[in-house]
PDB file with SEQRES, HELIX, SHEET and CRYST1 records, atoms N, CA, C and O in Angstrom:
SEQRES   1 A   60  MET LEU ASN HIS LEU THR ASN LYS PRO LEU ALA SER LYS          
SEQRES   2 A   60  ARG THR ASP GLN TYR GLU GLU LYS LEU ASP VAL LYS ASN          
SEQRES   3 A   60  ILE ALA HIS VAL GLN ASP ILE ARG ASN ARG MET ASN LYS          
SEQRES   4 A   60  VAL GLU GLN ILE ILE LEU GLY PRO TYR ARG ASP GLU LEU          
SEQRES   5 A   60  ILE LYS SER ILE ASN ILE ASN LEU                              
HELIX    1 AA1 ASP A   16  LEU A   45  1                                  30    
HELIX    2 AA2 GLY A   46  TYR A   48  5                                   3    
HELIX    3 AA3 ARG A   49  SER A   55  1                                   7    
CRYST1    1.000    1.000    1.000  90.00  90.00  90.00 P 1           1          
ATOM      1  N   MET A   1       0.800  -1.173  -0.011  1.00  0.00           N  
ATOM      2  CA  MET A   1      -0.032  -0.027  -0.027  1.00  0.00           C  
ATOM      3  C   MET A   1       0.860   1.275   0.041  1.00  0.00           C  
ATOM      4  O   MET A   1       0.473   2.321  -0.481  1.00  0.00           O  
ATOM      5  N   LEU A   2       1.996   1.180   0.665  1.00  0.00           N  
ATOM      6  CA  LEU A   2       2.890   2.448   0.710  1.00  0.00           C  
ATOM      7  C   LEU A   2       3.972   2.365  -0.312  1.00  0.00           C  
ATOM      8  O   LEU A   2       4.912   3.157  -0.237  1.00  0.00           O  
ATOM      9  N   ASN A   3       3.919   1.451  -1.285  1.00  0.00           N  
ATOM     10  CA  ASN A   3       5.022   1.406  -2.277  1.00  0.00           C  
ATOM     11  C   ASN A   3       4.974   2.539  -3.207  1.00  0.00           C  
ATOM     12  O   ASN A   3       5.950   2.717  -3.936  1.00  0.00           O  
ATOM     13  N   HIS A   4       3.925   3.360  -3.279  1.00  0.00           N  
ATOM     14  CA  HIS A   4       3.952   4.453  -4.179  1.00  0.00           C  
ATOM     15  C   HIS A   4       4.533   5.731  -3.527  1.00  0.00           C  
ATOM     16  O   HIS A   4       4.704   6.730  -4.225  1.00  0.00           O  
ATOM     17  N   LEU A   5       4.833   5.728  -2.249  1.00  0.00           N  
ATOM     18  CA  LEU A   5       5.451   6.835  -1.573  1.00  0.00           C  
ATOM     19  C   LEU A   5       6.915   6.723  -1.737  1.00  0.00           C  
ATOM     20  O   LEU A   5       7.502   5.646  -1.631  1.00  0.00           O  
ATOM     21  N   THR A   6       7.561   7.966  -2.025  1.00  0.00           N  
ATOM     22  CA  THR A   6       8.915   8.020  -2.298  1.00  0.00           C  
ATOM     23  C   THR A   6       9.551   9.319  -1.784  1.00  0.00           C  
ATOM     24  O   THR A   6       8.824  10.275  -1.514  1.00  0.00           O  
ATOM     25  N   ASN A   7      10.809   9.383  -1.648  1.00  0.00           N  
ATOM     26  CA  ASN A   7      11.505  10.698  -1.276  1.00  0.00           C  
ATOM     27  C   ASN A   7      11.811  11.551  -2.513  1.00  0.00           C  
ATOM     28  O   ASN A   7      12.349  12.651  -2.383  1.00  0.00           O  
ATOM     29  N   LYS A   8      11.486  11.072  -3.671  1.00  0.00           N  
ATOM     30  CA  LYS A   8      11.761  11.847  -4.905  1.00  0.00           C  
ATOM     31  C   LYS A   8      10.738  13.002  -4.953  1.00  0.00           C  
ATOM     32  O   LYS A   8       9.649  12.913  -4.385  1.00  0.00           O  
ATOM     33  N   PRO A   9      11.122  14.077  -5.643  1.00  0.00           N  
ATOM     34  CA  PRO A   9      10.106  15.192  -5.826  1.00  0.00           C  
ATOM     35  C   PRO A   9       8.975  14.728  -6.700  1.00  0.00           C  
ATOM     36  O   PRO A   9       9.095  13.731  -7.411  1.00  0.00           O  
ATOM     37  N   LEU A  10       7.895  15.436  -6.652  1.00  0.00           N  
ATOM     38  CA  LEU A  10       6.706  15.024  -7.475  1.00  0.00           C  
ATOM     39  C   LEU A  10       6.933  15.114  -8.908  1.00  0.00           C  
ATOM     40  O   LEU A  10       6.438  14.258  -9.640  1.00  0.00           O  
ATOM     41  N   ALA A  11       7.674  16.122  -9.413  1.00  0.00           N  
ATOM     42  CA  ALA A  11       7.972  16.213 -10.799  1.00  0.00           C  
ATOM     43  C   ALA A  11       9.121  15.305 -11.122  1.00  0.00           C  
ATOM     44  O   ALA A  11      10.164  15.373 -10.472  1.00  0.00           O  
ATOM     45  N   SER A  12       8.955  14.441 -12.129  1.00  0.00           N  
ATOM     46  CA  SER A  12      10.007  13.584 -12.517  1.00  0.00           C  
ATOM     47  C   SER A  12      11.023  14.265 -13.407  1.00  0.00           C  
ATOM     48  O   SER A  12      10.612  15.024 -14.284  1.00  0.00           O  
ATOM     49  N   LYS A  13      12.311  14.055 -13.250  1.00  0.00           N  
ATOM     50  CA  LYS A  13      13.348  14.754 -13.981  1.00  0.00           C  
ATOM     51  C   LYS A  13      14.122  13.749 -14.772  1.00  0.00           C  
ATOM     52  O   LYS A  13      14.007  12.551 -14.511  1.00  0.00           O  
ATOM     53  N   ARG A  14      14.923  14.189 -15.748  1.00  0.00           N  
ATOM     54  CA  ARG A  14      15.579  13.287 -16.696  1.00  0.00           C  
ATOM     55  C   ARG A  14      16.698  12.528 -16.018  1.00  0.00           C  
ATOM     56  O   ARG A  14      16.838  11.325 -16.239  1.00  0.00           O  
ATOM     57  N   THR A  15      17.537  13.222 -15.160  1.00  0.00           N  
ATOM     58  CA  THR A  15      18.740  12.535 -14.595  1.00  0.00           C  
ATOM     59  C   THR A  15      18.737  12.811 -13.109  1.00  0.00           C  
ATOM     60  O   THR A  15      18.170  13.783 -12.611  1.00  0.00           O  
ATOM     61  N   ASP A  16      19.423  11.872 -12.415  1.00  0.00           N  
ATOM     62  CA  ASP A  16      19.528  11.992 -10.978  1.00  0.00           C  
ATOM     63  C   ASP A  16      20.399  13.250 -10.632  1.00  0.00           C  
ATOM     64  O   ASP A  16      20.149  13.903  -9.619  1.00  0.00           O  
ATOM     65  N   GLN A  17      21.406  13.579 -11.465  1.00  0.00           N  
ATOM     66  CA  GLN A  17      22.224  14.788 -11.206  1.00  0.00           C  
ATOM     67  C   GLN A  17      21.379  16.066 -11.245  1.00  0.00           C  
ATOM     68  O   GLN A  17      21.514  16.970 -10.420  1.00  0.00           O  
ATOM     69  N   TYR A  18      20.523  16.085 -12.226  1.00  0.00           N  
ATOM     70  CA  TYR A  18      19.660  17.276 -12.370  1.00  0.00           C  
ATOM     71  C   TYR A  18      18.684  17.360 -11.144  1.00  0.00           C  
ATOM     72  O   TYR A  18      18.406  18.433 -10.609  1.00  0.00           O  
ATOM     73  N   GLU A  19      18.222  16.238 -10.771  1.00  0.00           N  
ATOM     74  CA  GLU A  19      17.344  16.124  -9.684  1.00  0.00           C  
ATOM     75  C   GLU A  19      17.964  16.576  -8.379  1.00  0.00           C  
ATOM     76  O   GLU A  19      17.331  17.257  -7.571  1.00  0.00           O  
ATOM     77  N   GLU A  20      19.222  16.183  -8.185  1.00  0.00           N  
ATOM     78  CA  GLU A  20      19.987  16.573  -6.968  1.00  0.00           C  
ATOM     79  C   GLU A  20      20.222  18.079  -7.000  1.00  0.00           C  
ATOM     80  O   GLU A  20      20.100  18.723  -5.958  1.00  0.00           O  
ATOM     81  N   LYS A  21      20.560  18.682  -8.170  1.00  0.00           N  
ATOM     82  CA  LYS A  21      20.741  20.133  -8.237  1.00  0.00           C  
ATOM     83  C   LYS A  21      19.456  20.887  -7.887  1.00  0.00           C  
ATOM     84  O   LYS A  21      19.456  21.896  -7.182  1.00  0.00           O  
ATOM     85  N   LEU A  22      18.340  20.325  -8.433  1.00  0.00           N  
ATOM     86  CA  LEU A  22      17.085  20.966  -8.141  1.00  0.00           C  
ATOM     87  C   LEU A  22      16.784  20.955  -6.646  1.00  0.00           C  
ATOM     88  O   LEU A  22      16.320  21.962  -6.112  1.00  0.00           O  
ATOM     89  N   ASP A  23      17.036  19.841  -5.955  1.00  0.00           N  
ATOM     90  CA  ASP A  23      16.809  19.744  -4.556  1.00  0.00           C  
ATOM     91  C   ASP A  23      17.616  20.839  -3.832  1.00  0.00           C  
ATOM     92  O   ASP A  23      17.086  21.536  -2.967  1.00  0.00           O  
ATOM     93  N   VAL A  24      18.919  20.983  -4.200  1.00  0.00           N  
ATOM     94  CA  VAL A  24      19.761  21.968  -3.549  1.00  0.00           C  
ATOM     95  C   VAL A  24      19.276  23.366  -3.769  1.00  0.00           C  
ATOM     96  O   VAL A  24      19.375  24.201  -2.870  1.00  0.00           O  
ATOM     97  N   LYS A  25      18.727  23.663  -4.998  1.00  0.00           N  
ATOM     98  CA  LYS A  25      18.089  25.014  -5.215  1.00  0.00           C  
ATOM     99  C   LYS A  25      16.888  25.152  -4.342  1.00  0.00           C  
ATOM    100  O   LYS A  25      16.683  26.206  -3.739  1.00  0.00           O  
ATOM    101  N   ASN A  26      16.083  24.123  -4.250  1.00  0.00           N  
ATOM    102  CA  ASN A  26      14.860  24.230  -3.429  1.00  0.00           C  
ATOM    103  C   ASN A  26      15.201  24.474  -1.951  1.00  0.00           C  
ATOM    104  O   ASN A  26      14.554  25.267  -1.267  1.00  0.00           O  
ATOM    105  N   ILE A  27      16.255  23.753  -1.474  1.00  0.00           N  
ATOM    106  CA  ILE A  27      16.677  23.886  -0.029  1.00  0.00           C  
ATOM    107  C   ILE A  27      17.181  25.390   0.196  1.00  0.00           C  
ATOM    108  O   ILE A  27      16.875  26.015   1.211  1.00  0.00           O  
ATOM    109  N   ALA A  28      17.917  25.886  -0.748  1.00  0.00           N  
ATOM    110  CA  ALA A  28      18.431  27.283  -0.655  1.00  0.00           C  
ATOM    111  C   ALA A  28      17.270  28.247  -0.715  1.00  0.00           C  
ATOM    112  O   ALA A  28      17.272  29.225   0.033  1.00  0.00           O  
ATOM    113  N   HIS A  29      16.313  28.040  -1.529  1.00  0.00           N  
ATOM    114  CA  HIS A  29      15.098  28.906  -1.607  1.00  0.00           C  
ATOM    115  C   HIS A  29      14.334  28.923  -0.340  1.00  0.00           C  
ATOM    116  O   HIS A  29      13.949  29.983   0.153  1.00  0.00           O  
ATOM    117  N   VAL A  30      14.089  27.672   0.239  1.00  0.00           N  
ATOM    118  CA  VAL A  30      13.379  27.572   1.494  1.00  0.00           C  
ATOM    119  C   VAL A  30      14.095  28.268   2.649  1.00  0.00           C  
ATOM    120  O   VAL A  30      13.466  28.893   3.503  1.00  0.00           O  
ATOM    121  N   GLN A  31      15.433  28.148   2.657  1.00  0.00           N  
ATOM    122  CA  GLN A  31      16.268  28.822   3.747  1.00  0.00           C  
ATOM    123  C   GLN A  31      16.157  30.366   3.591  1.00  0.00           C  
ATOM    124  O   GLN A  31      16.043  31.113   4.562  1.00  0.00           O  
ATOM    125  N   ASP A  32      16.197  30.784   2.319  1.00  0.00           N  
ATOM    126  CA  ASP A  32      16.116  32.248   2.072  1.00  0.00           C  
ATOM    127  C   ASP A  32      14.746  32.846   2.586  1.00  0.00           C  
ATOM    128  O   ASP A  32      14.686  33.890   3.234  1.00  0.00           O  
ATOM    129  N   ILE A  33      13.676  32.097   2.239  1.00  0.00           N  
ATOM    130  CA  ILE A  33      12.326  32.499   2.729  1.00  0.00           C  
ATOM    131  C   ILE A  33      12.320  32.484   4.228  1.00  0.00           C  
ATOM    132  O   ILE A  33      11.842  33.436   4.845  1.00  0.00           O  
ATOM    133  N   ARG A  34      12.839  31.429   4.849  1.00  0.00           N  
ATOM    134  CA  ARG A  34      12.843  31.329   6.326  1.00  0.00           C  
ATOM    135  C   ARG A  34      13.572  32.512   6.923  1.00  0.00           C  
ATOM    136  O   ARG A  34      13.110  33.083   7.912  1.00  0.00           O  
ATOM    137  N   ASN A  35      14.733  32.905   6.330  1.00  0.00           N  
ATOM    138  CA  ASN A  35      15.499  34.023   6.859  1.00  0.00           C  
ATOM    139  C   ASN A  35      14.766  35.291   6.742  1.00  0.00           C  
ATOM    140  O   ASN A  35      14.821  36.121   7.649  1.00  0.00           O  
ATOM    141  N   ARG A  36      14.063  35.490   5.640  1.00  0.00           N  
ATOM    142  CA  ARG A  36      13.256  36.694   5.383  1.00  0.00           C  
ATOM    143  C   ARG A  36      12.137  36.757   6.419  1.00  0.00           C  
ATOM    144  O   ARG A  36      11.894  37.817   6.997  1.00  0.00           O  
ATOM    145  N   MET A  37      11.467  35.664   6.659  1.00  0.00           N  
ATOM    146  CA  MET A  37      10.381  35.609   7.620  1.00  0.00           C  
ATOM    147  C   MET A  37      10.851  35.971   9.008  1.00  0.00           C  
ATOM    148  O   MET A  37      10.212  36.729   9.738  1.00  0.00           O  
ATOM    149  N   ASN A  38      12.093  35.351   9.374  1.00  0.00           N  
ATOM    150  CA  ASN A  38      12.591  35.628  10.660  1.00  0.00           C  
ATOM    151  C   ASN A  38      12.931  37.056  10.835  1.00  0.00           C  
ATOM    152  O   ASN A  38      12.767  37.572  11.941  1.00  0.00           O  
ATOM    153  N   LYS A  39      13.414  37.776   9.786  1.00  0.00           N  
ATOM    154  CA  LYS A  39      13.640  39.204   9.872  1.00  0.00           C  
ATOM    155  C   LYS A  39      12.338  39.972  10.081  1.00  0.00           C  
ATOM    156  O   LYS A  39      12.267  40.883  10.906  1.00  0.00           O  
ATOM    157  N   VAL A  40      11.338  39.602   9.343  1.00  0.00           N  
ATOM    158  CA  VAL A  40       9.980  40.208   9.465  1.00  0.00           C  
ATOM    159  C   VAL A  40       9.432  40.056  10.862  1.00  0.00           C  
ATOM    160  O   VAL A  40       8.893  40.999  11.441  1.00  0.00           O  
ATOM    161  N   GLU A  41       9.578  38.835  11.409  1.00  0.00           N  
ATOM    162  CA  GLU A  41       9.121  38.543  12.743  1.00  0.00           C  
ATOM    163  C   GLU A  41       9.935  39.427  13.759  1.00  0.00           C  
ATOM    164  O   GLU A  41       9.345  39.972  14.692  1.00  0.00           O  
ATOM    165  N   GLN A  42      11.169  39.556  13.594  1.00  0.00           N  
ATOM    166  CA  GLN A  42      11.965  40.367  14.549  1.00  0.00           C  
ATOM    167  C   GLN A  42      11.605  41.793  14.451  1.00  0.00           C  
ATOM    168  O   GLN A  42      11.599  42.463  15.484  1.00  0.00           O  
ATOM    169  N   ILE A  43      11.304  42.326  13.318  1.00  0.00           N  
ATOM    170  CA  ILE A  43      10.854  43.695  13.136  1.00  0.00           C  
ATOM    171  C   ILE A  43       9.466  43.914  13.872  1.00  0.00           C  
ATOM    172  O   ILE A  43       9.299  44.849  14.655  1.00  0.00           O  
ATOM    173  N   ILE A  44       8.509  43.011  13.575  1.00  0.00           N  
ATOM    174  CA  ILE A  44       7.156  43.177  14.027  1.00  0.00           C  
ATOM    175  C   ILE A  44       7.122  42.908  15.494  1.00  0.00           C  
ATOM    176  O   ILE A  44       6.573  43.734  16.223  1.00  0.00           O  
ATOM    177  N   LEU A  45       7.669  41.807  16.004  1.00  0.00           N  
ATOM    178  CA  LEU A  45       7.567  41.336  17.317  1.00  0.00           C  
ATOM    179  C   LEU A  45       8.650  41.871  18.291  1.00  0.00           C  
ATOM    180  O   LEU A  45       8.520  41.722  19.506  1.00  0.00           O  
ATOM    181  N   GLY A  46       9.700  42.484  17.753  1.00  0.00           N  
ATOM    182  CA  GLY A  46      10.803  42.941  18.596  1.00  0.00           C  
ATOM    183  C   GLY A  46      10.421  43.706  19.839  1.00  0.00           C  
ATOM    184  O   GLY A  46      10.877  43.369  20.931  1.00  0.00           O  
ATOM    185  N   PRO A  47       9.611  44.708  19.704  1.00  0.00           N  
ATOM    186  CA  PRO A  47       9.191  45.507  20.916  1.00  0.00           C  
ATOM    187  C   PRO A  47       8.373  44.769  21.808  1.00  0.00           C  
ATOM    188  O   PRO A  47       8.356  45.072  23.001  1.00  0.00           O  
ATOM    189  N   TYR A  48       7.630  43.746  21.322  1.00  0.00           N  
ATOM    190  CA  TYR A  48       6.634  42.981  22.164  1.00  0.00           C  
ATOM    191  C   TYR A  48       7.106  41.631  22.593  1.00  0.00           C  
ATOM    192  O   TYR A  48       6.401  40.923  23.312  1.00  0.00           O  
ATOM    193  N   ARG A  49       8.342  41.239  22.148  1.00  0.00           N  
ATOM    194  CA  ARG A  49       8.835  39.891  22.374  1.00  0.00           C  
ATOM    195  C   ARG A  49       8.819  39.463  23.837  1.00  0.00           C  
ATOM    196  O   ARG A  49       8.314  38.387  24.154  1.00  0.00           O  
ATOM    197  N   ASP A  50       9.351  40.268  24.715  1.00  0.00           N  
ATOM    198  CA  ASP A  50       9.325  39.913  26.140  1.00  0.00           C  
ATOM    199  C   ASP A  50       8.000  39.734  26.725  1.00  0.00           C  
ATOM    200  O   ASP A  50       7.797  38.798  27.497  1.00  0.00           O  
ATOM    201  N   GLU A  51       7.035  40.608  26.396  1.00  0.00           N  
ATOM    202  CA  GLU A  51       5.683  40.516  26.915  1.00  0.00           C  
ATOM    203  C   GLU A  51       5.038  39.239  26.297  1.00  0.00           C  
ATOM    204  O   GLU A  51       4.325  38.489  26.963  1.00  0.00           O  
ATOM    205  N   LEU A  52       5.326  39.041  25.007  1.00  0.00           N  
ATOM    206  CA  LEU A  52       4.690  37.829  24.359  1.00  0.00           C  
ATOM    207  C   LEU A  52       5.199  36.519  24.984  1.00  0.00           C  
ATOM    208  O   LEU A  52       4.422  35.586  25.185  1.00  0.00           O  
ATOM    209  N   ILE A  53       6.501  36.450  25.289  1.00  0.00           N  
ATOM    210  CA  ILE A  53       7.057  35.287  25.891  1.00  0.00           C  
ATOM    211  C   ILE A  53       6.463  35.079  27.265  1.00  0.00           C  
ATOM    212  O   ILE A  53       6.169  33.944  27.640  1.00  0.00           O  
ATOM    213  N   LYS A  54       6.280  36.134  28.019  1.00  0.00           N  
ATOM    214  CA  LYS A  54       5.728  36.051  29.371  1.00  0.00           C  
ATOM    215  C   LYS A  54       4.259  35.510  29.289  1.00  0.00           C  
ATOM    216  O   LYS A  54       3.805  34.771  30.163  1.00  0.00           O  
ATOM    217  N   SER A  55       3.556  35.905  28.223  1.00  0.00           N  
ATOM    218  CA  SER A  55       2.121  35.582  28.155  1.00  0.00           C  
ATOM    219  C   SER A  55       1.874  34.162  27.579  1.00  0.00           C  
ATOM    220  O   SER A  55       0.748  33.672  27.655  1.00  0.00           O  
ATOM    221  N   ILE A  56       2.880  33.508  27.018  1.00  0.00           N  
ATOM    222  CA  ILE A  56       2.735  32.179  26.466  1.00  0.00           C  
ATOM    223  C   ILE A  56       2.874  31.105  27.663  1.00  0.00           C  
ATOM    224  O   ILE A  56       3.862  31.057  28.395  1.00  0.00           O  
ATOM    225  N   ASN A  57       1.790  30.277  27.763  1.00  0.00           N  
ATOM    226  CA  ASN A  57       1.896  29.207  28.759  1.00  0.00           C  
ATOM    227  C   ASN A  57       2.159  27.907  27.963  1.00  0.00           C  
ATOM    228  O   ASN A  57       1.439  27.536  27.035  1.00  0.00           O  
ATOM    229  N   ILE A  58       3.220  27.266  28.393  1.00  0.00           N  
ATOM    230  CA  ILE A  58       3.597  26.017  27.630  1.00  0.00           C  
ATOM    231  C   ILE A  58       3.249  24.796  28.585  1.00  0.00           C  
ATOM    232  O   ILE A  58       3.839  24.587  29.645  1.00  0.00           O  
ATOM    233  N   ASN A  59       2.261  24.050  28.100  1.00  0.00           N  
ATOM    234  CA  ASN A  59       1.792  22.869  28.809  1.00  0.00           C  
ATOM    235  C   ASN A  59       2.489  21.643  28.285  1.00  0.00           C  
ATOM    236  O   ASN A  59       2.273  21.209  27.153  1.00  0.00           O  
ATOM    237  N   LEU A  60       3.366  21.071  29.170  1.00  0.00           N  
ATOM    238  CA  LEU A  60       4.051  19.885  28.717  1.00  0.00           C  
ATOM    239  C   LEU A  60       3.371  18.609  29.138  1.00  0.00           C  
ATOM    240  O   LEU A  60       3.850  17.520  28.819  1.00  0.00           O  
TER     241      LEU A  60                                                      
END                                                                             
């Protein structure tokens, strides 16, 4: 039943080398977006961060 699941991307590519390069580009793209979002979060939440952390209750 799970034999159709794979680690390969959904789009099939011609060669494994090209596929590996594509994966590296995707990883770099995701990291870039994550860095941008972190900067936005710091700008928006910076002044409120301490109060926000105090107000969050973590139930373990």
